[in-house]
mmCIF file with all atom_site columns, C-alpha atoms in Angstrom:
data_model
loop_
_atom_site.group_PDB
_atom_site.id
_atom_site.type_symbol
_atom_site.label_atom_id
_atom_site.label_alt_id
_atom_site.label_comp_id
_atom_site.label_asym_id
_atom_site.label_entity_id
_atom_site.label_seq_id
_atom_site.pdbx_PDB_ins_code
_atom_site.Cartn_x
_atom_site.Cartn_y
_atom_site.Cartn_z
_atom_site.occupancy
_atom_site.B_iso_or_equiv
_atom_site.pdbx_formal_charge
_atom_site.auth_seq_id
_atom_site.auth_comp_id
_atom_site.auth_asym_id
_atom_site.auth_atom_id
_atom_site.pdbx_PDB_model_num
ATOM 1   C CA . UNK A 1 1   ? -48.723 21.965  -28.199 1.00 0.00 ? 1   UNK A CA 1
ATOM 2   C CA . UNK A 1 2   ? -45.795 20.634  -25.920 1.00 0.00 ? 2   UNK A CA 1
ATOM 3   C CA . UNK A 1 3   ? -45.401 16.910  -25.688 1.00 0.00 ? 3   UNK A CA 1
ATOM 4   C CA . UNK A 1 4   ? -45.099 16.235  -21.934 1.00 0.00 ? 4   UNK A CA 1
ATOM 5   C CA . UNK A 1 5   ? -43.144 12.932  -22.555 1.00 0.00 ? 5   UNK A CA 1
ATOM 6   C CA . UNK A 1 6   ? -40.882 15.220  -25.054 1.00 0.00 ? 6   UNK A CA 1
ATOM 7   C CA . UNK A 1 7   ? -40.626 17.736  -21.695 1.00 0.00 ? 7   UNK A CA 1
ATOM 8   C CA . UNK A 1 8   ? -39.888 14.876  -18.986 1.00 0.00 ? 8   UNK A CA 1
ATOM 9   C CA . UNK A 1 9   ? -36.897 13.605  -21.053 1.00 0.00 ? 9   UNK A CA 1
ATOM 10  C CA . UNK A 1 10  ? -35.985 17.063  -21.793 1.00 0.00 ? 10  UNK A CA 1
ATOM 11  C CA . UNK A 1 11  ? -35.951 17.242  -18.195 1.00 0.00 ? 11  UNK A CA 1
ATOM 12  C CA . UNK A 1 12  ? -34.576 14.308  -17.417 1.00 0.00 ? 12  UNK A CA 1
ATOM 13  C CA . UNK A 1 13  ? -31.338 14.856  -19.918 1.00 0.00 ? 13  UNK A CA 1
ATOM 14  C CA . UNK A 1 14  ? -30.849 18.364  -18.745 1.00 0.00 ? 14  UNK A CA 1
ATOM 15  C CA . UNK A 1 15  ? -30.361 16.868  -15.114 1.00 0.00 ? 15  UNK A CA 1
ATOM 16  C CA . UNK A 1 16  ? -28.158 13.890  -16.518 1.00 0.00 ? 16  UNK A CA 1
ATOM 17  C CA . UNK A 1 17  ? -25.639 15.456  -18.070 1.00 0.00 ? 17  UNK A CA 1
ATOM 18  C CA . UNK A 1 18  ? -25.535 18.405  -15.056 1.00 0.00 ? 18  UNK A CA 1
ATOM 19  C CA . UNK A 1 19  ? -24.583 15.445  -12.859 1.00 0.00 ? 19  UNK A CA 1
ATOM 20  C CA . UNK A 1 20  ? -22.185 13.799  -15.360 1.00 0.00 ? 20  UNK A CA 1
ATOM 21  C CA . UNK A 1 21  ? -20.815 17.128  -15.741 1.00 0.00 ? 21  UNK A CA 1
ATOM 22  C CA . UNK A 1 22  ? -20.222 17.407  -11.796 1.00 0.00 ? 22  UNK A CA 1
ATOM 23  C CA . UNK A 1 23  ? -18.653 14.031  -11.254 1.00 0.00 ? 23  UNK A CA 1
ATOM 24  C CA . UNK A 1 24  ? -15.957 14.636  -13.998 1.00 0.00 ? 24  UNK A CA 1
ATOM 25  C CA . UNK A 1 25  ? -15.247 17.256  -11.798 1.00 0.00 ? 25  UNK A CA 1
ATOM 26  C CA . UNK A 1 26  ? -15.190 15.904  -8.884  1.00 0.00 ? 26  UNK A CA 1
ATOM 27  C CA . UNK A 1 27  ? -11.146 14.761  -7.088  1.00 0.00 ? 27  UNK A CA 1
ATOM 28  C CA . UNK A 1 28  ? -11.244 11.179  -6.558  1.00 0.00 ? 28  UNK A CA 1
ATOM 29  C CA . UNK A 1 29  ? -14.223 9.041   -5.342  1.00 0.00 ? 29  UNK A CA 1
ATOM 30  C CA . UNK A 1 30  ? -15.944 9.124   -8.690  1.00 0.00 ? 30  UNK A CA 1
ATOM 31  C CA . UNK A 1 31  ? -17.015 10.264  -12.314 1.00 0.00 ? 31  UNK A CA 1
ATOM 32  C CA . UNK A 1 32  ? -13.097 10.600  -13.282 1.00 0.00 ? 32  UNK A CA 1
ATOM 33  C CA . UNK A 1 33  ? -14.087 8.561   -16.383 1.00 0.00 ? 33  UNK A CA 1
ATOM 34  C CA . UNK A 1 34  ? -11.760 6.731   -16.416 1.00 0.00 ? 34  UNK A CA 1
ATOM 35  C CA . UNK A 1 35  ? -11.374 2.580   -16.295 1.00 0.00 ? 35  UNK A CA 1
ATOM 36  C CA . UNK A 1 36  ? -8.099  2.572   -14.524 1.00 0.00 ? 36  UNK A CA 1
ATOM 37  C CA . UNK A 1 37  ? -7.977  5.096   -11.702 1.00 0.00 ? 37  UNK A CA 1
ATOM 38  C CA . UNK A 1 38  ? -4.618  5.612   -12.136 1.00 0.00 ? 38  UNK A CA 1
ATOM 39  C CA . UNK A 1 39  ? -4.845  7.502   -15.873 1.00 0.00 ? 39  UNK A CA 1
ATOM 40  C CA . UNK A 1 40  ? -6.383  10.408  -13.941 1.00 0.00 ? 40  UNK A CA 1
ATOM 41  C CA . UNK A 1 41  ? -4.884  10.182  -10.256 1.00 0.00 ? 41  UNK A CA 1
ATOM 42  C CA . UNK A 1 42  ? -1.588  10.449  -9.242  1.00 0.00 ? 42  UNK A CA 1
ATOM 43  C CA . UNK A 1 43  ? 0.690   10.405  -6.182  1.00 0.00 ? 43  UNK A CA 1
ATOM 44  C CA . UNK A 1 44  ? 4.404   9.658   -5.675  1.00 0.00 ? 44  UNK A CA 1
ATOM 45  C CA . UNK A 1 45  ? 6.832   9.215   -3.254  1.00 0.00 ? 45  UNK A CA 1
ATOM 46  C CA . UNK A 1 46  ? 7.567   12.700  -2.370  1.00 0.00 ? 46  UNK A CA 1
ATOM 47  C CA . UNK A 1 47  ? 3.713   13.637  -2.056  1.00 0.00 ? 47  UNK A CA 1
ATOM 48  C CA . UNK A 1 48  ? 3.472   10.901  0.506   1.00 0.00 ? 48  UNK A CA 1
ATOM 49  C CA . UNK A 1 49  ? 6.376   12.486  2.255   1.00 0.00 ? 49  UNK A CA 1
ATOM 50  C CA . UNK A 1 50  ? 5.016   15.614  2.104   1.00 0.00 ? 50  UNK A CA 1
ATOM 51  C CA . UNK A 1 51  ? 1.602   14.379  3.576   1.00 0.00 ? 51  UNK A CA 1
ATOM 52  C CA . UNK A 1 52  ? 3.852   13.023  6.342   1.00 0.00 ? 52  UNK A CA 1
ATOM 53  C CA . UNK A 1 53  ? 5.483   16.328  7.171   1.00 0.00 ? 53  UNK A CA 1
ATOM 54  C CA . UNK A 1 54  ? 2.387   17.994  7.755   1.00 0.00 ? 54  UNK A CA 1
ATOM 55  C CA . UNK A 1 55  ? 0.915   15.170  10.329  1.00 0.00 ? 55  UNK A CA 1
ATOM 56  C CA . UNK A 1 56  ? 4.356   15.412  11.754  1.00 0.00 ? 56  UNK A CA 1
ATOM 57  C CA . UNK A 1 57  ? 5.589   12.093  11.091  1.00 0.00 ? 57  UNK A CA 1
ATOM 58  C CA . UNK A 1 58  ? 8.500   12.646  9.056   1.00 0.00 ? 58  UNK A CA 1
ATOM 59  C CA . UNK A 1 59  ? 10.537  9.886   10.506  1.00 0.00 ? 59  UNK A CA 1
ATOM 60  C CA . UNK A 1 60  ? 8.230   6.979   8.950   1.00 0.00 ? 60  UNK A CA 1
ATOM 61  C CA . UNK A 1 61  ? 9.403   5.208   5.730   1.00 0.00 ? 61  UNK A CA 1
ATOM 62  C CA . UNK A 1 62  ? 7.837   4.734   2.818   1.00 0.00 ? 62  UNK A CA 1
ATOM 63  C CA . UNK A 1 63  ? 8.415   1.183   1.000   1.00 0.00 ? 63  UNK A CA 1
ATOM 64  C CA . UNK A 1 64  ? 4.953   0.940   -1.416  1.00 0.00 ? 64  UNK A CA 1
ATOM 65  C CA . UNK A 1 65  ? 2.778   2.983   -2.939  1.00 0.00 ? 65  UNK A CA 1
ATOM 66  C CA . UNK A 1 66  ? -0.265  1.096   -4.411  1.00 0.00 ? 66  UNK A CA 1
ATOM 67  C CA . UNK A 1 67  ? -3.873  1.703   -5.503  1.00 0.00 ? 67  UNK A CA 1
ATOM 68  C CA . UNK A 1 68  ? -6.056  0.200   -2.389  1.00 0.00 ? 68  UNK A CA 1
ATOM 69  C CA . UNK A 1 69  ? -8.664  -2.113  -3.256  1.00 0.00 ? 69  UNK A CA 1
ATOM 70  C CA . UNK A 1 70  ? -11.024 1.101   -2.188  1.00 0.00 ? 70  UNK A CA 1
ATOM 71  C CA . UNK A 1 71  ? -12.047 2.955   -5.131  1.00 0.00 ? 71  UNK A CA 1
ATOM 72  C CA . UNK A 1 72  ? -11.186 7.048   -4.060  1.00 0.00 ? 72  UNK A CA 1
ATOM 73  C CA . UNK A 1 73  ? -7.608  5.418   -1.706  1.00 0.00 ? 73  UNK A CA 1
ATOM 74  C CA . UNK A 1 74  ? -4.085  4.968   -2.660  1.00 0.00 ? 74  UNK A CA 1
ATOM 75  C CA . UNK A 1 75  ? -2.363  2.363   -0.313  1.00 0.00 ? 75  UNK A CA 1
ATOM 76  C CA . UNK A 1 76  ? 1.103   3.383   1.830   1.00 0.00 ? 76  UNK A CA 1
ATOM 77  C CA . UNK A 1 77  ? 2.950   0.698   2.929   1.00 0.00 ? 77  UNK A CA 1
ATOM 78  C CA . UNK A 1 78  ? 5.545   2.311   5.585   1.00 0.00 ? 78  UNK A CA 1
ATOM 79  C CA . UNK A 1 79  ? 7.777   1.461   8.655   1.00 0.00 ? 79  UNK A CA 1
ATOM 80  C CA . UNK A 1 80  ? 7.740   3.381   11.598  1.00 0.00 ? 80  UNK A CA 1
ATOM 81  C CA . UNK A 1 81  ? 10.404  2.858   14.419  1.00 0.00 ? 81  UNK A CA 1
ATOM 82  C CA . UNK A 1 82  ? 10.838  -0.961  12.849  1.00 0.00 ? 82  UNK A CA 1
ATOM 83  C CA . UNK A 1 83  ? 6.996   -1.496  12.627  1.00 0.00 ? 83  UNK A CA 1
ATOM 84  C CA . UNK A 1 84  ? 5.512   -1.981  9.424   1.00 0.00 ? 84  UNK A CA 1
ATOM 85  C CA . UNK A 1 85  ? 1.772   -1.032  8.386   1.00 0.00 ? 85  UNK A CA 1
ATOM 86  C CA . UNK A 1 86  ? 0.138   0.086   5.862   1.00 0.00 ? 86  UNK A CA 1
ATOM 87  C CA . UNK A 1 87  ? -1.867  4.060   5.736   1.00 0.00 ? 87  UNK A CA 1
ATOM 88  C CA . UNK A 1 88  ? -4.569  5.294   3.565   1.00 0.00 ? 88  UNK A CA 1
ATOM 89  C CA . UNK A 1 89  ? -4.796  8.072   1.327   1.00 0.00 ? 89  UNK A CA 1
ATOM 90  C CA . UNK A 1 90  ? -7.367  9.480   -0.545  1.00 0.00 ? 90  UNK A CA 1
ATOM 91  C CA . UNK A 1 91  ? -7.144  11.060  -4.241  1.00 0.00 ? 91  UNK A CA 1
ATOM 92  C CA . UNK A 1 92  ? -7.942  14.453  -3.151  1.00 0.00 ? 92  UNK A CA 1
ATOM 93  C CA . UNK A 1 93  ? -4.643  13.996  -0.718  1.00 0.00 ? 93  UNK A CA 1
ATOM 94  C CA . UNK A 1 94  ? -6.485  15.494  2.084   1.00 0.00 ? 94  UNK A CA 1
ATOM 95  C CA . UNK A 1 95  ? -6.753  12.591  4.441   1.00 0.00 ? 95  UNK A CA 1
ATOM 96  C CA . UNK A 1 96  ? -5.097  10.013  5.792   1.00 0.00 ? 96  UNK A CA 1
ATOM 97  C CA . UNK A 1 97  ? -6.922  7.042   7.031   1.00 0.00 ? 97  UNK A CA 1
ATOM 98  C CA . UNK A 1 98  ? -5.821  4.227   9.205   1.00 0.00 ? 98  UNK A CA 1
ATOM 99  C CA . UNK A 1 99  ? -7.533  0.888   9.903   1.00 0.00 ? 99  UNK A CA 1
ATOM 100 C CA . UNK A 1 100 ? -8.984  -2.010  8.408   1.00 0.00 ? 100 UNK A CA 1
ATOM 101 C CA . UNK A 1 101 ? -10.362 -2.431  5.430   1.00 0.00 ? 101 UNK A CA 1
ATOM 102 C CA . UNK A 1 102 ? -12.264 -5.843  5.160   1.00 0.00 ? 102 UNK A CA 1
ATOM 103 C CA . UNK A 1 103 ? -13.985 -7.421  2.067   1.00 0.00 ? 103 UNK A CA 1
ATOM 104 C CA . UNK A 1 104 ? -17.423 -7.711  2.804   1.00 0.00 ? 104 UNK A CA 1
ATOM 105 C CA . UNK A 1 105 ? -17.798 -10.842 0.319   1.00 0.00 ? 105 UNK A CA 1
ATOM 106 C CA . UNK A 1 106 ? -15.097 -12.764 1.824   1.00 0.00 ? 106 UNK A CA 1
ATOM 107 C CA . UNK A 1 107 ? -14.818 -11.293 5.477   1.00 0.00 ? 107 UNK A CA 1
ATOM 108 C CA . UNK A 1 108 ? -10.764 -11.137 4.760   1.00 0.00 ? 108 UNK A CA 1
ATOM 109 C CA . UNK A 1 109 ? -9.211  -7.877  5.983   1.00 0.00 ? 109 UNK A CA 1
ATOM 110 C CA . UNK A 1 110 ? -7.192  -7.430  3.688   1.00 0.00 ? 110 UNK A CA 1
ATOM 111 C CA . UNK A 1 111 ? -4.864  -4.279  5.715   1.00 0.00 ? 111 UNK A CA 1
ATOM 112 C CA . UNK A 1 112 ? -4.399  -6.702  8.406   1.00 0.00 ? 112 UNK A CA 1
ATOM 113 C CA . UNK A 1 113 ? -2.921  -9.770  5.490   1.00 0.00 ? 113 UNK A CA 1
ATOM 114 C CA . UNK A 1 114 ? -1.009  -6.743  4.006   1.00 0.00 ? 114 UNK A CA 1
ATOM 115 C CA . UNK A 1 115 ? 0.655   -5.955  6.958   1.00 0.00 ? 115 UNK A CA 1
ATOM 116 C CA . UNK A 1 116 ? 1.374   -10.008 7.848   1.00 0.00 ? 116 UNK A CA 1
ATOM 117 C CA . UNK A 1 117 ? 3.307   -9.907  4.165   1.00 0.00 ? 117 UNK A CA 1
ATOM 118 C CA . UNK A 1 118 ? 5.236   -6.783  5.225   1.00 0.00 ? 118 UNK A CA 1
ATOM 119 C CA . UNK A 1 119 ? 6.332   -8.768  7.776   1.00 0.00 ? 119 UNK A CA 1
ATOM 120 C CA . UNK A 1 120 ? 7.230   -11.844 6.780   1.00 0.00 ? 120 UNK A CA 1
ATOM 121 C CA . UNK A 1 121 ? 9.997   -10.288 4.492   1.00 0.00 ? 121 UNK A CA 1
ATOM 122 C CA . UNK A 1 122 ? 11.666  -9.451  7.753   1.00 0.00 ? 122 UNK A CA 1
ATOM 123 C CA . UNK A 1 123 ? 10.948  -13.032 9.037   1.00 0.00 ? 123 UNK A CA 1
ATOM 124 C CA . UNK A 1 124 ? 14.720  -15.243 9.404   1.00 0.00 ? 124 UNK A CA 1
ATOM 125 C CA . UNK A 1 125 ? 14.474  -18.634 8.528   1.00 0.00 ? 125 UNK A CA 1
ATOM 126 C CA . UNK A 1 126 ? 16.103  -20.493 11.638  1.00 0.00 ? 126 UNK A CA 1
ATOM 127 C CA . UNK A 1 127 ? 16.712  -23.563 10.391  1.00 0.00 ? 127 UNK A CA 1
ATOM 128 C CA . UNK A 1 128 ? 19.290  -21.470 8.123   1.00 0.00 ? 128 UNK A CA 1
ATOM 129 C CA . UNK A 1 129 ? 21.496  -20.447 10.414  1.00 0.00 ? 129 UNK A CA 1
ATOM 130 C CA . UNK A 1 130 ? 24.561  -22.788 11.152  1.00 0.00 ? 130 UNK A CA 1
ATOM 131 C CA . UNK A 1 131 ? 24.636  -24.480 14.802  1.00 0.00 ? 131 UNK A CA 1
ATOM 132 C CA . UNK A 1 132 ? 27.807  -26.605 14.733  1.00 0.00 ? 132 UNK A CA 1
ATOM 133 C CA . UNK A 1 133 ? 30.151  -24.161 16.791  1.00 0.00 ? 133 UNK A CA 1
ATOM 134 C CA . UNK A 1 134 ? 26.816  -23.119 19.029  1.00 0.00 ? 134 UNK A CA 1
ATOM 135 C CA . UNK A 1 135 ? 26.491  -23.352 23.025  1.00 0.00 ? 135 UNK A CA 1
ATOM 136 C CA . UNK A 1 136 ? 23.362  -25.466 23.045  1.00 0.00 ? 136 UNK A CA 1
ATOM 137 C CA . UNK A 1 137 ? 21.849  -25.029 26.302  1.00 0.00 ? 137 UNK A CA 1
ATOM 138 C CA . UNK A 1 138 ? 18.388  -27.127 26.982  1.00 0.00 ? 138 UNK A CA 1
ATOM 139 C CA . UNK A 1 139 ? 17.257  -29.576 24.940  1.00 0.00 ? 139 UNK A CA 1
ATOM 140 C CA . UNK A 1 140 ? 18.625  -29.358 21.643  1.00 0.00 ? 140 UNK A CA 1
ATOM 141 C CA . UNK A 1 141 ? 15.383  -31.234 19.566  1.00 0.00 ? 141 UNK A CA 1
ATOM 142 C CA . UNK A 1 142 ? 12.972  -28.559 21.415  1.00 0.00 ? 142 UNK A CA 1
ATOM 143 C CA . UNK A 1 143 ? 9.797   -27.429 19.544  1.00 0.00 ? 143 UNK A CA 1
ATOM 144 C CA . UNK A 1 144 ? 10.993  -23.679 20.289  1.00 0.00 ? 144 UNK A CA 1
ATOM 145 C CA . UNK A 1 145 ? 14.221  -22.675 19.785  1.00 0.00 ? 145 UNK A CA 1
ATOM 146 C CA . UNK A 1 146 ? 16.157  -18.828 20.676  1.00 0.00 ? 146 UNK A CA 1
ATOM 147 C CA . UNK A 1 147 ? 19.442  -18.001 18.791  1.00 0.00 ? 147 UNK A CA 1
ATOM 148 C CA . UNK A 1 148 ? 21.309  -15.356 20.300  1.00 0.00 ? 148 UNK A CA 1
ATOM 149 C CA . UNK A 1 149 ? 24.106  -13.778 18.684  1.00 0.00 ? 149 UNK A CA 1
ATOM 150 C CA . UNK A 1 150 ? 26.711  -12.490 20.742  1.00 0.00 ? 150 UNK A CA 1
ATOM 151 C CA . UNK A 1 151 ? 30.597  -10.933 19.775  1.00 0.00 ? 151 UNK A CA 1
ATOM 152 C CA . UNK A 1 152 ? 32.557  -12.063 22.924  1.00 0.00 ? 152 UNK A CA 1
ATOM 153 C CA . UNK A 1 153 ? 35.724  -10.544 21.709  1.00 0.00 ? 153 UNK A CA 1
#
């Protein structure tokens, strides 16, 4: 006589490992197996170019290639026409996403503090730059200050 407990987990096993079996399969989101994402998905440089090419933006450059803090998206950080931002990609490399991804547990968005350090590598620290052969015009111990550069010659 069949044991129906023996027949439920049967059942149950049979349906487990059909599902294990499909998420190893699957490109990206999940079930690679593995702990670090990056010992079963790959992307480089020219892949990101390529993905470029086809949404005709072939002018933007690349500076970073990252895993996101999404599980299933590899983080671009590029510079188009002097702007800097940051572009998602998924594992399957089949979309691009743009937009903010914010941590729900601290309410940070973190694209928008990613983009804020792209940035401040471009940032010039004023107080650097020599003044003692400048035309000062206004007051010269103003809160604001504007250099400009100029080659008279």
């Amino acid at each position: 006589m069949i044991n129906i407990r023996m027949l439920f987990f049967a059942a149950m096993f049979f349906v487990l490992s059909i599902n294990l079996s499909v998420q190893a399969k699957t490109n990206g989101i999940e079930g690679c197996g593995a702990k670090d994402c990056k010992e079963c998905h790959k992307i480089n440089r020219q892949d990101v170019e390529d993905i470029f090419k086809k949404l005709n933006a072939k002018h933007i450059r690349i500076l970073d290639i990252r895993m996101s803090p999404v599980k299933g998206l590899w983080e671009v950080s590029m510079e188009d026409k002097g702007q800097r931002g940051v572009i998602y990609i998924d594992f399957s490399k089949n979309y691009a996403v743009t937009g903010s991804i914010i941590s729900v547990q601290t309410g940070l968005n973190v694209t928008q503090k990613k983009a804020e350090e792209l940035e401040k590598d471009r940032r010039v620290d004023v107080s650097k730059i020599p003044l003692n052969d400048a035309l000062i015009m206004g007051n010269p111990k103003a809160s604001k200050k504007v250099v400009m550069f100029t080659d008279p010659g």
